Tab-separated table of C-alpha atoms in Angstrom:
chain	number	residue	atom	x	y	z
A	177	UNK	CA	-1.296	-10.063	-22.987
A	178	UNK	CA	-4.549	-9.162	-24.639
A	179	UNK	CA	-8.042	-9.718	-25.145
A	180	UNK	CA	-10.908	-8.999	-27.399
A	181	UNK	CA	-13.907	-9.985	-25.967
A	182	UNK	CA	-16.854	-9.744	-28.142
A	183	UNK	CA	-20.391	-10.245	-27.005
A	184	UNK	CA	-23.109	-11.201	-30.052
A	185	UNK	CA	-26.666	-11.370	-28.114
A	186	UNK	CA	-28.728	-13.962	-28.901
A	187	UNK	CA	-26.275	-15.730	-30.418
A	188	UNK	CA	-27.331	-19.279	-30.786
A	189	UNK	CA	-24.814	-22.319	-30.389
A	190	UNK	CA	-27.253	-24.428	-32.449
A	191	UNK	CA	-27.444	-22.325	-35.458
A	192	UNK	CA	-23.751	-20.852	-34.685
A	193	UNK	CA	-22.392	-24.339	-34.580
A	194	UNK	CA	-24.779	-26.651	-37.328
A	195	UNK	CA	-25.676	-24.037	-39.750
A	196	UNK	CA	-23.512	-23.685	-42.966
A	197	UNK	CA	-21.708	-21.169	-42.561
A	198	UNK	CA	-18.071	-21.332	-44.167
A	199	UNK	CA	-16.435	-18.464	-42.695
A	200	UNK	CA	-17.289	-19.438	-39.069
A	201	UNK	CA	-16.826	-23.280	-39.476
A	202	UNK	CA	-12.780	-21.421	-40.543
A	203	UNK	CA	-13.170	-19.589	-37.419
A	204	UNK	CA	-14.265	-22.576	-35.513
A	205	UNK	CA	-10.917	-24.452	-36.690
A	206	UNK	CA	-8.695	-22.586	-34.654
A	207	UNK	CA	-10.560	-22.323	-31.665
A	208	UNK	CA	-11.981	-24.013	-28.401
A	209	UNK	CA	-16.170	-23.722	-28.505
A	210	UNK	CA	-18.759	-24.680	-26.723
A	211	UNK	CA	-22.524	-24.276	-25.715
A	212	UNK	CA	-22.578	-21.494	-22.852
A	213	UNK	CA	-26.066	-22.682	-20.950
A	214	UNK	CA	-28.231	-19.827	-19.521
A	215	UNK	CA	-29.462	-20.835	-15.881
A	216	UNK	CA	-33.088	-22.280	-16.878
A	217	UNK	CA	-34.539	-20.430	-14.810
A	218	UNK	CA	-32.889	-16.629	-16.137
A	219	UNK	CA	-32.718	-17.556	-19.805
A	220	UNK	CA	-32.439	-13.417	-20.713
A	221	UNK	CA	-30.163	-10.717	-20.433
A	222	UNK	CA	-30.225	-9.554	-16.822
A	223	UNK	CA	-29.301	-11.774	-15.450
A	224	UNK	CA	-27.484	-13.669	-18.001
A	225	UNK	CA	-25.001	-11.049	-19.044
A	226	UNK	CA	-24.242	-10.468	-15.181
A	227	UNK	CA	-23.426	-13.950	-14.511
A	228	UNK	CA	-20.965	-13.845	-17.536
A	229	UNK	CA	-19.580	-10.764	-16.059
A	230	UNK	CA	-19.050	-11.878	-12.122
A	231	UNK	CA	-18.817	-15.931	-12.867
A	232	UNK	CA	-21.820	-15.737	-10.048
A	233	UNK	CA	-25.328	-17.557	-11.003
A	234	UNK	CA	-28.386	-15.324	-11.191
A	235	UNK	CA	-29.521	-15.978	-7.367
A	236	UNK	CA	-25.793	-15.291	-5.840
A	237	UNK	CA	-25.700	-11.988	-7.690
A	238	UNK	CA	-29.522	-10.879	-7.432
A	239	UNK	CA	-30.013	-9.271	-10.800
A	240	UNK	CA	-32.773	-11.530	-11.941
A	241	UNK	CA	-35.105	-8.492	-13.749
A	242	UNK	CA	-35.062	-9.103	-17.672
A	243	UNK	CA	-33.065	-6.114	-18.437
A	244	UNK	CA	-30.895	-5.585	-15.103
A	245	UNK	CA	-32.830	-2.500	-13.573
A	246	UNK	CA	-33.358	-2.261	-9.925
A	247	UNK	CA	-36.128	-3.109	-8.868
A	248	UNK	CA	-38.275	-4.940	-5.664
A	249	UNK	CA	-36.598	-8.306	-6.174
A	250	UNK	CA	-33.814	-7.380	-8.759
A	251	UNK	CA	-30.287	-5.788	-7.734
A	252	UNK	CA	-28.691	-3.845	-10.895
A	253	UNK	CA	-25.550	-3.753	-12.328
A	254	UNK	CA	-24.616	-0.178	-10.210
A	255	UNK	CA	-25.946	-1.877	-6.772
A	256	UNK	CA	-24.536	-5.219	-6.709
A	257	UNK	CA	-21.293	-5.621	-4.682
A	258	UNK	CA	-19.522	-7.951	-6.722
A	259	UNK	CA	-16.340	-7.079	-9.508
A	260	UNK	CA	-16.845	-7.615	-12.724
A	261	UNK	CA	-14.117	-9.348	-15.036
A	262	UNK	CA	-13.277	-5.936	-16.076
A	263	UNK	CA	-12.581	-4.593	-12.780
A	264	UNK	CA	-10.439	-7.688	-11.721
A	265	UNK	CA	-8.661	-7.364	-15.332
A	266	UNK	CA	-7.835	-4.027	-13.754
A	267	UNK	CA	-6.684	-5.637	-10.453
A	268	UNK	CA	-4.636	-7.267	-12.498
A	269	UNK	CA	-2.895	-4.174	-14.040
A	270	UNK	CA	-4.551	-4.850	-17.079
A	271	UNK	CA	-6.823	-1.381	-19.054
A	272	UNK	CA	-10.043	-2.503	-19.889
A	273	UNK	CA	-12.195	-0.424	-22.182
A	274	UNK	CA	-16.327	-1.228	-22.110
A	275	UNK	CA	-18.329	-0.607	-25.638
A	276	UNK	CA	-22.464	-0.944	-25.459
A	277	UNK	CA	-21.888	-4.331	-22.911
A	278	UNK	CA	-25.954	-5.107	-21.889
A	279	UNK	CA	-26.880	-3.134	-18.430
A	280	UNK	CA	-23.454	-1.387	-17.842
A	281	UNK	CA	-23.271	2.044	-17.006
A	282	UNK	CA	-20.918	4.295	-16.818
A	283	UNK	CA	-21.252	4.498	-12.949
A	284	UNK	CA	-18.766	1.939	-11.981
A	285	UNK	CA	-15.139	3.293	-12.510
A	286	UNK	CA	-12.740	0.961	-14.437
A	287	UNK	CA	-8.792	2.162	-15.784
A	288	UNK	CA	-9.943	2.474	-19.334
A	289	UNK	CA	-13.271	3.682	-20.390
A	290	UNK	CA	-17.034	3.044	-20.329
A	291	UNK	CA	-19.942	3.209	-22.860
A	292	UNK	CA	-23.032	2.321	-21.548
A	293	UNK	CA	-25.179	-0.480	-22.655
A	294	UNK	CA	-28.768	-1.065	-23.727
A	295	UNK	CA	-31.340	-0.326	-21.884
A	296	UNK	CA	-29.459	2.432	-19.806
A	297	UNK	CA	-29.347	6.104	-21.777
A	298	UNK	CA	-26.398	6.165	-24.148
A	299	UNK	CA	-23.719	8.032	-21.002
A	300	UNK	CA	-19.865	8.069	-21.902
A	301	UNK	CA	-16.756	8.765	-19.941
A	302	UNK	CA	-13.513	9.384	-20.198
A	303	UNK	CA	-11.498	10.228	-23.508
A	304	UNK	CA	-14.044	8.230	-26.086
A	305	UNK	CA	-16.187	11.288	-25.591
A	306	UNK	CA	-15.393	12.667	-29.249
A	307	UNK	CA	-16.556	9.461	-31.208
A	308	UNK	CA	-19.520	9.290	-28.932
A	309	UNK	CA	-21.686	10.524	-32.312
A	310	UNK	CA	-20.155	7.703	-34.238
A	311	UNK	CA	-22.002	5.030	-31.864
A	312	UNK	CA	-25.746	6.782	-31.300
A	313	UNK	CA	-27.298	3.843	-33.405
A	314	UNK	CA	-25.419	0.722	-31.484
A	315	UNK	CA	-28.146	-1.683	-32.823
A	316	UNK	CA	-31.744	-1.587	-34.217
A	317	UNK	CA	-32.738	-0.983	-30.267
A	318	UNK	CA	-31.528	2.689	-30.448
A	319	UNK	CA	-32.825	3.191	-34.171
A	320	UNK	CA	-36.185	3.347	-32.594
A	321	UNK	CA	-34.961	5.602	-29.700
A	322	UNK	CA	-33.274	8.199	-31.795
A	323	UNK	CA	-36.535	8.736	-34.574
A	324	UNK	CA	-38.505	10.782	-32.130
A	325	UNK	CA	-40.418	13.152	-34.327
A	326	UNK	CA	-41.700	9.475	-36.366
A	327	UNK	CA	-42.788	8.554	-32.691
A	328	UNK	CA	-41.275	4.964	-33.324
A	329	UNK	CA	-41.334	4.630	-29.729
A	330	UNK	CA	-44.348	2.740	-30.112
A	331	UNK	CA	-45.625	-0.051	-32.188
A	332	UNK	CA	-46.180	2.326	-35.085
A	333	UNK	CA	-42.646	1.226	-36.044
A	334	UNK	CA	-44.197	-1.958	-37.717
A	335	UNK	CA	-46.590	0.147	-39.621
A	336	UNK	CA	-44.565	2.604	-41.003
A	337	UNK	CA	-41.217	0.236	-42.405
A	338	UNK	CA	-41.384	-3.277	-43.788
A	339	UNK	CA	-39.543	-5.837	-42.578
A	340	UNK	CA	-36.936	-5.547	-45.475
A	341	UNK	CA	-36.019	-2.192	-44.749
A	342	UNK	CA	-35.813	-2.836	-41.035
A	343	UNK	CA	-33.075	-5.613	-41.729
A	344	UNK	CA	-31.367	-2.986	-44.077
A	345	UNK	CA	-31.412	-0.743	-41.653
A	346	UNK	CA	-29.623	-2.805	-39.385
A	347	UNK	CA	-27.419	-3.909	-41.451
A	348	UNK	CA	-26.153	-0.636	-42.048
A	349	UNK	CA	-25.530	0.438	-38.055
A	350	UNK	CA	-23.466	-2.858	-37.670
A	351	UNK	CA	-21.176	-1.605	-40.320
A	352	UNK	CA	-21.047	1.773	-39.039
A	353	UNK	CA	-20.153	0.614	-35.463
A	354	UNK	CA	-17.917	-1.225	-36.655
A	355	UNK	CA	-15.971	1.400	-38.469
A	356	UNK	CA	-16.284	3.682	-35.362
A	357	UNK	CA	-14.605	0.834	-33.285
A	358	UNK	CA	-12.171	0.552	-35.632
A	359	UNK	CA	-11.244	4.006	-35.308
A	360	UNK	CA	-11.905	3.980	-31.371
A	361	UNK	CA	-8.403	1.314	-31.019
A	362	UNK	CA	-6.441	3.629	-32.870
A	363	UNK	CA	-7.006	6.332	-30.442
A	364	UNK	CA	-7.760	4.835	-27.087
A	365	UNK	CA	-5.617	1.646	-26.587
A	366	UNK	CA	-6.606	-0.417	-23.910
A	367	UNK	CA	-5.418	-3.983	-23.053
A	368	UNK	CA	-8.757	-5.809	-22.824
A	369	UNK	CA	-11.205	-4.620	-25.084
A	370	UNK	CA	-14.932	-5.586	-24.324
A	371	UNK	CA	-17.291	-4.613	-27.592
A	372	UNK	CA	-21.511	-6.228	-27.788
A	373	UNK	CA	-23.508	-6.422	-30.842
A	374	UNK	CA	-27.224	-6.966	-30.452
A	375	UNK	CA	-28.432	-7.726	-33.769
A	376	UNK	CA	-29.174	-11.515	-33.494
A	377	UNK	CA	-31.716	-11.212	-30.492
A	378	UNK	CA	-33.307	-7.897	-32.134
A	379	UNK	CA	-34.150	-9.514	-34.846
A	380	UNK	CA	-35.853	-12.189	-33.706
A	381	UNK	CA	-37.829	-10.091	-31.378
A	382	UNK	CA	-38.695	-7.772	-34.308
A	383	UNK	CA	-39.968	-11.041	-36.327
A	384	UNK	CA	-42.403	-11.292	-32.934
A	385	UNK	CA	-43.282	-7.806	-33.340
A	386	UNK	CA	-44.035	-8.031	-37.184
A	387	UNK	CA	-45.492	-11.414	-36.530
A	388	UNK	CA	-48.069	-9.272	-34.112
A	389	UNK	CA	-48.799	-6.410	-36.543
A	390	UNK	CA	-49.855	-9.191	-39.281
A	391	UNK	CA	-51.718	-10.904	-36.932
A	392	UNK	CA	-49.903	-13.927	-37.621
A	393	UNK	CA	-50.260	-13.902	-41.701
A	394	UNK	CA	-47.682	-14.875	-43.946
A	395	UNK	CA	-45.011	-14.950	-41.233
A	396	UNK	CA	-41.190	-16.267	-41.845
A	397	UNK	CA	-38.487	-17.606	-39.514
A	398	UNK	CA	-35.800	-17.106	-42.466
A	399	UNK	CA	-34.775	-13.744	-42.091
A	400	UNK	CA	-33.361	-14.347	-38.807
A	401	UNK	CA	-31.800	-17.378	-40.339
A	402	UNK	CA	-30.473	-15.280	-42.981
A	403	UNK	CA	-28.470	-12.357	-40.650
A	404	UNK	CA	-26.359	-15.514	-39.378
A	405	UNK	CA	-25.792	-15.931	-43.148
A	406	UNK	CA	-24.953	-11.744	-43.152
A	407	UNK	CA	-22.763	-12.199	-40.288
A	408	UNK	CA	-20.924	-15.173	-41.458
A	409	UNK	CA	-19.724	-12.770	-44.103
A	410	UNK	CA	-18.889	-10.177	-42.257
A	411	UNK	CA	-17.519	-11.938	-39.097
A	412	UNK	CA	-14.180	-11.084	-40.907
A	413	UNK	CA	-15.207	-7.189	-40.286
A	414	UNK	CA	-16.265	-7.615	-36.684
A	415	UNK	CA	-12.855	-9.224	-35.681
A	416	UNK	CA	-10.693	-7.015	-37.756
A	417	UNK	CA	-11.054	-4.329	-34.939
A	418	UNK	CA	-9.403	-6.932	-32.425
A	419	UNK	CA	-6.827	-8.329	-34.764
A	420	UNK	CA	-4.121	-6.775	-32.801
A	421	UNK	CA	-5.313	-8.856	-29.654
A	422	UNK	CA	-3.892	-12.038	-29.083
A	423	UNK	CA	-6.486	-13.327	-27.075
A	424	UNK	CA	-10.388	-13.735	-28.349
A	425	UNK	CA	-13.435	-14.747	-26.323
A	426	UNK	CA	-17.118	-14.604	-28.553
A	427	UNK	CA	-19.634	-14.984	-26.247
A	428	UNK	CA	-23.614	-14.940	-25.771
A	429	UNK	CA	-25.926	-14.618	-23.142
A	430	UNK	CA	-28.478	-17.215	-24.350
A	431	UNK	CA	-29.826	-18.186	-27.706
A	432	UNK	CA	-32.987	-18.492	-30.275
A	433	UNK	CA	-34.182	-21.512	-31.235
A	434	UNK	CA	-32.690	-22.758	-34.819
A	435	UNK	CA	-36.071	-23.208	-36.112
A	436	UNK	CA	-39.509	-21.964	-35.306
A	437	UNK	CA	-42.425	-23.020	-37.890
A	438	UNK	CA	-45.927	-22.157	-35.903
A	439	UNK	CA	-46.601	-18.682	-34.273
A	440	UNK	CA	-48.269	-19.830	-30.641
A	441	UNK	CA	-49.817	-17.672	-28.305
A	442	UNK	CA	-48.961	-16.665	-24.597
A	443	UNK	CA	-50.047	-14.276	-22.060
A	444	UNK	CA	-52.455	-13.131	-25.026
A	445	UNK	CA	-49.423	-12.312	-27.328
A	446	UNK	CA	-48.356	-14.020	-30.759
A	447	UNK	CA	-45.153	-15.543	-30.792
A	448	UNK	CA	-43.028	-17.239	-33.367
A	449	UNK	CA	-40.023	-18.279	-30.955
A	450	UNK	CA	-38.411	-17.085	-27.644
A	451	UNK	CA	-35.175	-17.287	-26.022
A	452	UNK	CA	-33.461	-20.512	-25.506
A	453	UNK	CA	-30.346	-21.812	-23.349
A	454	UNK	CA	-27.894	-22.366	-26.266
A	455	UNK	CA	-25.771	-19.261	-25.741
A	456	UNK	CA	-21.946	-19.644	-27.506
A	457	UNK	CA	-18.541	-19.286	-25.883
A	458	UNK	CA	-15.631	-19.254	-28.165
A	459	UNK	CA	-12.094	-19.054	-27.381
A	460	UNK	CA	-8.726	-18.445	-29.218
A	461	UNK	CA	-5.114	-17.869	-28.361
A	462	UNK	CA	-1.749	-19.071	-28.191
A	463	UNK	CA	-2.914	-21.612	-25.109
A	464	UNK	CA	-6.299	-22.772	-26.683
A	465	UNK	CA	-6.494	-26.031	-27.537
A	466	UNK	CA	-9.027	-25.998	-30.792
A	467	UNK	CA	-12.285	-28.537	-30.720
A	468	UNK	CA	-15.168	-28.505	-29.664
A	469	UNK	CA	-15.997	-29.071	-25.858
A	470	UNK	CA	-18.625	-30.430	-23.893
A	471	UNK	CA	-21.610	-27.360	-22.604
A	472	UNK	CA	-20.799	-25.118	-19.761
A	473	UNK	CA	-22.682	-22.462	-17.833
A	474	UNK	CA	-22.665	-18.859	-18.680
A	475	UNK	CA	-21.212	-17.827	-15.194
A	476	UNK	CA	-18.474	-19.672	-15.946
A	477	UNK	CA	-17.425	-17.663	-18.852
A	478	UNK	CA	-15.541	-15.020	-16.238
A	479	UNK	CA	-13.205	-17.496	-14.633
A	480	UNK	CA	-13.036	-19.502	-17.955
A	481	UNK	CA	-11.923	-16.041	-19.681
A	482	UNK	CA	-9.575	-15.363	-16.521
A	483	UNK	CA	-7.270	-18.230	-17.543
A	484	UNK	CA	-6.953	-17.716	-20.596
A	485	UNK	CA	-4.586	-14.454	-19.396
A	486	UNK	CA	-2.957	-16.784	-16.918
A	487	UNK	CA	-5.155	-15.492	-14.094
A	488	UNK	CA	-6.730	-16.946	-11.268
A	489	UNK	CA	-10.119	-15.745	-10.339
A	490	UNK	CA	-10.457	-17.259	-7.002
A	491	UNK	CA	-7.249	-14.756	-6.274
A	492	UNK	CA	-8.125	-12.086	-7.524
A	493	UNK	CA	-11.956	-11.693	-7.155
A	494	UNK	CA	-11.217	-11.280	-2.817
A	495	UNK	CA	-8.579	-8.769	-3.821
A	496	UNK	CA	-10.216	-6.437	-6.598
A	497	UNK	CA	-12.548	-3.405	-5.022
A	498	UNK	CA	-15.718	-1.920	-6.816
A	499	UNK	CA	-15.887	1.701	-6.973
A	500	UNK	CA	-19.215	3.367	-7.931
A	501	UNK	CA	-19.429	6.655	-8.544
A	502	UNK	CA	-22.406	9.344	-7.713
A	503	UNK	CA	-25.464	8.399	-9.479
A	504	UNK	CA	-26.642	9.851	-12.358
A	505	UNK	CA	-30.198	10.239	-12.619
A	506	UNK	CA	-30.617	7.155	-14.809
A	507	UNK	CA	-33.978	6.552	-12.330
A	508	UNK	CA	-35.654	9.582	-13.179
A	509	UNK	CA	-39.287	9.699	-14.631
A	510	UNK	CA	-38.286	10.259	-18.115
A	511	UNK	CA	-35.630	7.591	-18.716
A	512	UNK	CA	-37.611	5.261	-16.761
A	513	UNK	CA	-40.293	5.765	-19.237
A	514	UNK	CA	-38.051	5.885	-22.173
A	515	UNK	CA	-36.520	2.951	-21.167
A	516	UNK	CA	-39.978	1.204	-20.865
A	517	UNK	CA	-41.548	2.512	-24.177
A	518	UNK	CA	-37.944	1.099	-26.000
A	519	UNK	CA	-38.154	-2.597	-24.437
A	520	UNK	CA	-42.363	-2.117	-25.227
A	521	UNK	CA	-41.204	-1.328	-28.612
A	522	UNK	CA	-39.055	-4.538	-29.019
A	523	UNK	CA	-42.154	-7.163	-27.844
A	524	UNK	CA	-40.603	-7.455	-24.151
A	525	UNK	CA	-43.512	-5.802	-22.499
């Protein structure tokens, strides 16, 4: 009993599902998928990914800040009292292993291993340490982190590359995560494997971003269009790394609309689209009735997930204990500012 549970933010059901694309309309064949609706309310990563992770909506789990950090009114992934799938997977004497999933640390002990996930500082535990060069760029996100002496920490990004080279660029770290992952099974085998691109929602933020630095000239909506078109010929690649698993969940957080043909200003910014609700959720294995099904809700991904191994999350979310260890000084004054100049960098702030 495996799983490969891969997480593609941004992904969009509308453009997932109704675009042409061949090799995921094959995909979509064998599998059970549906819309995966973020809460209205906490249509972004926070608290969407969180909700996937405990099957609790955004106001029983408290991490409502865009990226998951503790704050005032926000809880954070280290803070919040409730398992994650993960942790009951472990209850269940299953291994889990945790690659780049949004707002996880590696603060919260799981039987397996951890890499942290965007925004947090790239931290690693446990025997994965040696391939921890092989993942440094996880998505266009860290790109902009790891070019210090170019400053790209600021807007100067969209000044010094054009767009072109920016989608090249990402591109490129996709495929070289996804060799590294490939060679991460081979020498850390876990039962449930949890792995998150990000390229789909970077990219559209990056068109915002671009969009700005233009000042709304001569601005396209195809090239995000066009990395669904890149992915539906490498989807192939990405699931290659979990062909040994018997069990596959694709999942998204929320989605981006499937088109966007007028910039349109707010809070004194230029936009050319936003998140939407549309995340995906599809499922395969030897249980999985194939079709299409009618929308759900992103926290019920976890439970939905859950019984597709045969387990019950109503038994074992009572029974499965969350162990945090010491803090590491993610809250200092320096990541806090790194972390801020990064999501400043990507049009959130």
């Amino acid at each position: 009993m495996k799983l490969f549970f891969l997480g593609l933010d941004g992904c969009s059901a509308q453009i997932m599902f109704e675009r042409d694309l061949p090799n995921v309309q094959r995909l979509l064949q064998s599998c059970s998928f549906q819309a995966s609706l973020a809460e209205e309310e906490f249509q972004y990563t926070g608290p969407s990914w969180t909700s996937i992770y405990t099957g609790l909506s955004a106001r029983e789990h408290k991490v409502t800040d865009l990226w998951g950090r503790e704050t005032e009114d926000s809880k954070s992934y280290d803070t919040i009292p409730h398992p994650m799938l993960w942790e009951m997977l472990n209850e269940a004497g299953l291994t889990t292993g945790l690659v780049h999933m949004p707002v996880t640390t590696a603060n919260r002990e799981v039987d397996g291993f951890v890499m942290s996930g965007f925004p947090n500082p790239l931290e690693f535990a446990g025997p994965v340490a040696e391939l921890m060069p092989l993942f440094q760029a996880r998505d266009v996100s860290d790109l902009i982190r790891l070019t210090p002496r170019d400053r790209i920490l600021d807007n100067t990004w969209y000044r010094k590359y054009p767009l072109e080279r920016t989608v090249e660029l990402l591109k490129m770290m996709i495929e070289w995560k996804t060799e590294a992952l490939r060679m991460l099974v081979q020498s850390q085998e876990v039962d449930c494997l949890f792995v998150q691109y990000s390229f789909l929602d970077r990219i559209g933020h990056l068109l915002n971003q671009y969009l700005r630095a233009a000042d709304g000239q001569n601005w396209s909506y195809e090239p995000l269009l066009e990395l669904y078109d890149w992915l539906d010929g490498h989807i192939s690649e990405l699931l290659d790394v979990g062909e040994d698993y018997d069990n596959l969940v694709i999942v998204s957080d929320h989605g981006w609309p499937a088109t966007a043909s007028e910039p349109y200003m707010h809070d004194g910014k230029l936009f050319g689209a936003w998140h939407s609700q549309d995340g995906v959720l599809i499922m395969r294995g030897p249980d999985v009735t194939p079709g299409r099904q009618l929308p759900c809700y992103n926290r019920d991904v976890c439970e939905k997930t859950l019984d597709l191994l045969g387990l019950k999350l109503d038994q074992l979310r009572p029974t499965t204990s969350v162990s945090v260890t010491e803090r590491q000084d993610n809250d200092s004054a320096d990541d806090a500012d790194v972390i801020e100049e990064r999501l400043r960098a990507l049009g959130y702030l």
